[in-house]
Amino acid sequence: MSPARRLHGVKSSPVRDLLALTLRPEVISFAGGLPALELFDVDGWRAAFAKAAEDRRNLQYATTEGDPLLRELIAERMTRRGLPTTGADLLVTTGSQQALTLVATTLLEPGDVVAVEEPTYLAALQCFQLAGARVVPVASDEHGVVPSALAEVLERDRPTLVYLVPTFANPSGRTLPAARRQEIAALADRHDVWVVEDDPYGELRYRGERVPQLASYGEKVLHLGSLSKIGAPGLRLGWLRAPRSLMPAAVIAKQAADLHTSTIDQAAAAVYLTSADLDAHVAGLCAAYLERRDTMIAALPDTVPAGTEWTDPDGGMFVWLRLPGEVDTTDVLKRALTHNVAFVPGAPFFATTPDTATMRLSFTTNPPEEITEGMRRLAAVFTSPSADGER
Amino acid sequence: MSPARRLHGVKSSPVRDLLALTLRPEVISFAGGLPALELFDVDGWRAAFAKAAEDRRNLQYATTEGDPLLRELIAERMTRRGLPTTGADLLVTTGSQQALTLVATTLLEPGDVVAVEEPTYLAALQCFQLAGARVVPVASDEHGVVPSALAEVLERDRPTLVYLVPTFANPSGRTLPAARRQEIAALADRHDVWVVEDDPYGELRYRGERVPQLASYGEKVLHLGSLSKIGAPGLRLGWLRAPRSLMPAAVIAKQAADLHTSTIDQAAAAVYLTSADLDAHVAGLCAAYLERRDTMIAALPDTVPAGTEWTDPDGGMFVWLRLPGEVDTTDVLKRALTHNVAFVPGAPFFATTPDTATMRLSFTTNPPEEITEGMRRLAAVFTSPSADGER
């Protein structure tokens, strides 16, 4: 018997495999999708944990569904943001990554088809592969997935699930317009197929008008949310918003996964949402990230080769690039690391045929002056002789 | 398409379904496998969280394998307890329940066979059912699984995995003797089959000599450990000890599951293991739990009907009972709840044909005087007229 048979063909995340290299202090990394360390509300979280740690019940086992107060507080926040939600609609998860895995466990049988926009979040691809699903890409343009292309895939491949990051997508930074959301929700209803709206970045909008959540357009949309990008990822706190029909099955999957999410982290988050001003904090994040975004975008023309295309995101964390010609950005990354700058090659974000000339830059991790210096180093990578095949 | 197809036949844990009822403050519950709330080292954990919350890096994403310091500290502790371990042998998990699910994800394909002792931990059964495995019980006696019976199952059913709780088992309280451990490890080597040693209770020994861990007898044994029973379950901190050959696959499964376990909880645990005296705390727990165990066992003859059999555990949390005659302990539980006392019916702990006359009592949750009162109520359940079918 071979160990790990299910994992044949499932690749480790390059983001994580390269983390060791990008963690060298001399490297300016645009690789990981990391929020800015220096912008965490450390005082707020320290106070929240101090309060939570006073109550010994926060050291005990807790209910699988999650802390009732935290669920109410998240539901209120979602309702205020335009998606009417009650605590009973929510399952607290150990990060929204777990919510995705629970959806896969709940809905997918080996051999089932999952439709995804392309490129898409690579850990989602891993998750579907682990579930034994066949992943089918849907054609996308600069506004995200194309509804008519999705309609074709729904007819032809009969997917069980459609996975989308409709707002400030990872890795592309694209946002699906409201009209497309409406069309996609209608397609989901017509074909009786579940759509996952993975929405970790939705609150990080730097310009333009808010687009209603995909889940606000239909009952077949499962919504995944997270405190990771607006609060702190280290707590691993996310949630699944699902119809009542699906919740009992998701709760069973959650029991098997880890019984429940950390009691004390949930309690601290409930304290934080009650006592801190998260809206003001997010506004501060958005102001800081806008400057970082603008710094990176402004530097791009002097950084990358002529003919390079890039996205111009209204929010989120990522710029997505396509270099001209026959390039493999994995080779570029190797050279970049010798220049002490890092990014993520685009290939792993593709479900099927990778476009090796693509790459992802994260603009949230580093302050503007670091971004400027990192882009200078990246420019040197593209203009150095090694770019012609020295290595 | 029906939602939740994979979950057909997977039942919600009765422990959790009954939690709502047993949580009524007037109920003395012997149901949940809860550590004693009043014995948590609240001061130690409060100090640990205060220290951990000072460092903003503990709010950030972290590596999938787990906090390097925490892994070293756990490895040292395991080595001191007789199982030589390094940090690199360990994957930190979100409770040992997650370790079990990761093992299932890593090793099981739908249709694979998992061999288990019977009765066994019900959330393990759920986990294997979710993975699409066929669960085959192995005959057990008062010392746990019978090696010759396991050998037969290995020959006949060719399981991919054998799941055991060798020390103070849940639900039976039984402990597998050293000679059987040696035999089972040898069988695992001979048949090239993985054995899971789920060991959340091993440190909670109240009498008798320590038995070496099953994993100390062979390379095919995966060991699951946890801070839940000796520290605090609310942090959801467990670990998988696995050979290097299996670790990369387990790490990928962990990435897909939740990226990593709570950074701040891991950091707090590392602080705690460094600054608190966990050995002294565990010694205190053992002294308190021994008294609770003795109180419950001493009360049993005057509580349960003549002809009832029960286990006499050397450690852990549970006493396992078998009532005489044709009884369904689910009916007994319903009556017990009207007397404000609770336990877990035994049926869900069986993989195949349940013995409905069995039940599990947890003796760790309540102080001795509560146990005495709870046993008095339970005695009333068995002697009340309703026992003859009034309800």
Coordinates of N, CA, C and O in Angstrom, one line a residue, chain B residues 1 15 36 44 53 64 81 87 115 137 143 164-165 183 185 232 257 283 322 325-326:
Chain B
M1 N -30.1 17.4 -7.7 CA -28.9 17.0 -6.8 C -29.3 17.2 -5.3 O -29.8 18.2 -4.9
V15 N -23.7 12.8 21.7 CA -23.1 13.6 22.8 C -23.4 15.1 22.5 O -23.9 15.8 23.4
A36 N -12.6 18.8 34.1 CA -13.2 19.6 35.2 C -12.9 21.1 34.9 O -11.7 21.5 34.9
G44 N -2.4 30.4 35.0 CA -1.3 30.1 34.1 C -1.6 30.4 32.6 O -0.8 31.0 31.9
A53 N 0.1 37.7 23.5 CA -0.6 38.8 22.8 C 0.2 40.0 22.7 O -0.1 41.0 22.1
T64 N 2.4 26.0 8.2 CA 1.4 24.9 8.4 C 1.8 23.9 9.4 O 1.0 23.4 10.2
R81 N 8.4 11.1 28.2 CA 7.4 10.1 28.5 C 7.7 8.8 27.8 O 6.8 7.9 27.8
G87 N 10.9 17.8 17.0 CA 10.0 18.7 16.5 C 9.6 18.4 15.1 O 8.4 18.5 14.7
A115 N -10.1 -0.8 10.4 CA -10.4 -1.7 11.5 C -10.4 -1.0 12.8 O -9.5 -0.2 13.0
P137 N -15.2 -4.0 12.7 CA -14.8 -4.1 14.1 C -13.9 -5.3 14.4 O -14.0 -6.3 13.7
H143 N -9.1 -6.4 28.1 CA -7.8 -5.8 27.9 C -7.7 -5.1 26.6 O -6.6 -4.7 26.2
L164 N -7.0 2.7 17.0 CA -7.1 2.2 18.4 C -6.9 3.4 19.4 O -6.2 4.4 19.1
V165 N -7.6 3.3 20.5 CA -7.3 4.2 21.7 C -6.7 3.2 22.7 O -7.5 2.7 23.6
E183 N 2.6 -7.2 20.0 CA 2.1 -8.0 18.9 C 1.4 -7.2 17.8 O 1.6 -7.6 16.6
A185 N 2.0 -4.1 16.9 CA 3.0 -3.3 16.1 C 3.7 -4.3 15.2 O 3.9 -3.9 14.0
A232 N -5.9 22.5 28.3 CA -7.3 23.1 28.1 C -7.8 22.8 26.7 O -7.1 23.1 25.7
A257 N -7.0 22.0 5.0 CA -8.0 21.9 6.1 C -8.2 23.3 6.8 O -9.3 23.8 6.9
A283 N -0.3 16.1 37.8 CA -0.3 15.3 39.1 C -1.6 15.7 39.9 O -2.3 14.9 40.5
R322 N -22.7 -2.2 31.1 CA -23.6 -3.0 30.4 C -24.7 -3.5 31.3 O -24.5 -4.2 32.3
G325 N -30.2 -7.8 30.6 CA -31.4 -8.0 29.9 C -31.5 -7.1 28.7 O -30.5 -6.6 28.2
E326 N -32.7 -7.1 28.1 CA -33.0 -6.4 26.9 C -33.3 -4.9 27.2 O -34.5 -4.6 27.4

